[in-house]
Amino acid sequence: MTLISKIDENDIDKQEIKKQAEILKNGNTVIFPTETVYGLGANALDDTATSKIYAAKGRPSDNPLIVHIYDKKQVDELATDISEKAHIIMDKFWPGPITIILKKKDIVPNITSGGLDTVGIRMPSNPIAKELLKEVNLPIAAPSANISGRPSPTKGKHVYDEMNNRVDGIILGGDCTFGLESTVLDLTNDVPTILRPGSVTKEDLESVIGQVNIDPALEKKEDNIKAKAPGMKYKHYSPNADVYIVSGHIDDVIKKVNELSNNNAKEGLKCAVMCLEQNKNKYKCNTIVLGQNLEEVASNLFNALITADEENYDIVYTEEFSRCGVGRAIMNRLLKSAGYKIIKA
Ligand code: TXA
Ligand code: MG
């Protein structure tokens, strides 16, 4: 049985938080909302508890978990060799959607770090997550609360549909504001490296700590197996439909999608295009609107991929987005959900 707690982030029911915190303290699993996506949490310092996360998600165990905290002081318990740049990042962006990779202390079990000698740490800003972490007063390992390979859930309904009865507790707390998982920044070398792009962008980081690299393995399929964040090498964010990115000038993209979808319809295939609101009426096939700007696209993307499944599409085309700012994170997730399939318009 899963204990379900519906909690309003503007009027947090402390009794419900206590009940869910108790589950975590007893070495069991609780799903909770964060500002990025829902997380599937367990005590990061307890092998038996964290192994329940891998089991619930069906996740390969060489893929390390992010450890969530509510107070910067907890970083010293978990990590060592904390650089000046790391302190700047924590002060500037925490609580918020960025995970930092530091050298781990022995207290962090290998199952949490996926066998690496580093640990990923994040302080979320979502008020429910903060309250829960404070009440538990333990570092909580939490990957995104999806079955491994599926889009990360950003809405309570999706979490419930996919994970009810796979975990011990679920806190339903409304929609996640950013909608894409946190930026993962490796701070174990002189020049910090982005291992997973997110809402805190390369530009944001460079404005406070100078040069930041991007793991070159992120951009190409062939290189993806060498990605430094083990999670980036797996097939990911995949709906049941076959996803294709259609690339080119927007007028050509619209023409191409209309041509392709016309052919698909003749073959009896159900298809849709994920697009910007302003282009919606130019398509002759079904549309899944992502929003009017990059922030809205980021926030709606995983929801759109799950909608594609609910509406049983065979094929989903998507517009391509600029790789600037949060666009880099959007294109990273889209490329993975499309299995790197790009059609030139
Ligand atoms: O926004 C988020 O980060 C969400 C919420 C729940 O906080 N969590 C999340 O966790 O996305 P997960 O497990 O789905 O993704 C963690 C990513 C994976 O790609 C993993 O390989 C990478 O971070 N990662 C974690 N620890 C790492 C480490 N020590 N070194 C390199 N990569 C690491
Ligand atoms: Mg994930």
mmCIF file of N, CA and C and ligand atoms in Angstrom, residues 57 59 143-146 152 181 196 236-237, ligand 2:
data_model
loop_
_atom_site.group_PDB
_atom_site.id
_atom_site.type_symbol
_atom_site.label_atom_id
_atom_site.label_comp_id
_atom_site.label_asym_id
_atom_site.label_seq_id
_atom_site.Cartn_x
_atom_site.Cartn_y
_atom_site.Cartn_z
ATOM 1 N N LYS A 57 12.243 1.828 -9.783
ATOM 2 C CA LYS A 57 12.382 2.455 -11.108
ATOM 3 C C LYS A 57 12.781 1.465 -12.196
ATOM 4 N N ARG A 59 15.954 0.635 -12.500
ATOM 5 C CA ARG A 59 17.076 1.433 -12.990
ATOM 6 C C ARG A 59 18.392 0.680 -12.855
ATOM 7 N N PRO A 143 16.238 10.109 -7.563
ATOM 8 C CA PRO A 143 16.196 10.292 -9.009
ATOM 9 C C PRO A 143 14.802 10.748 -9.414
ATOM 10 N N SER A 144 14.634 11.085 -10.684
ATOM 11 C CA SER A 144 13.300 11.424 -11.165
ATOM 12 C C SER A 144 12.375 10.216 -10.964
ATOM 13 N N ALA A 145 11.094 10.507 -10.675
ATOM 14 C CA ALA A 145 10.172 9.451 -10.232
ATOM 15 C C ALA A 145 9.471 8.733 -11.380
ATOM 16 N N ASN A 146 10.229 8.404 -12.418
ATOM 17 C CA ASN A 146 9.662 7.670 -13.556
ATOM 18 C C ASN A 146 10.240 6.265 -13.581
ATOM 19 N N SER A 152 10.340 12.037 -17.410
ATOM 20 C CA SER A 152 10.250 12.344 -15.978
ATOM 21 C C SER A 152 8.908 13.008 -15.681
ATOM 22 N N GLU A 181 14.859 18.374 -15.545
ATOM 23 C CA GLU A 181 15.695 18.079 -14.387
ATOM 24 C C GLU A 181 16.817 19.097 -14.246
ATOM 25 N N ARG A 196 24.912 17.648 -17.492
ATOM 26 C CA ARG A 196 23.529 17.603 -17.987
ATOM 27 C C ARG A 196 23.007 19.032 -18.002
ATOM 28 N N HIS A 236 16.248 7.338 -23.140
ATOM 29 C CA HIS A 236 15.630 8.155 -22.109
ATOM 30 C C HIS A 236 14.467 8.952 -22.661
ATOM 31 N N TYR A 237 13.582 9.374 -21.808
ATOM 32 C CA TYR A 237 12.510 10.299 -22.169
ATOM 33 C C TYR A 237 11.675 9.791 -23.342
HETATM 34 MG MG MG B 2 15.897 10.681 -14.536
#
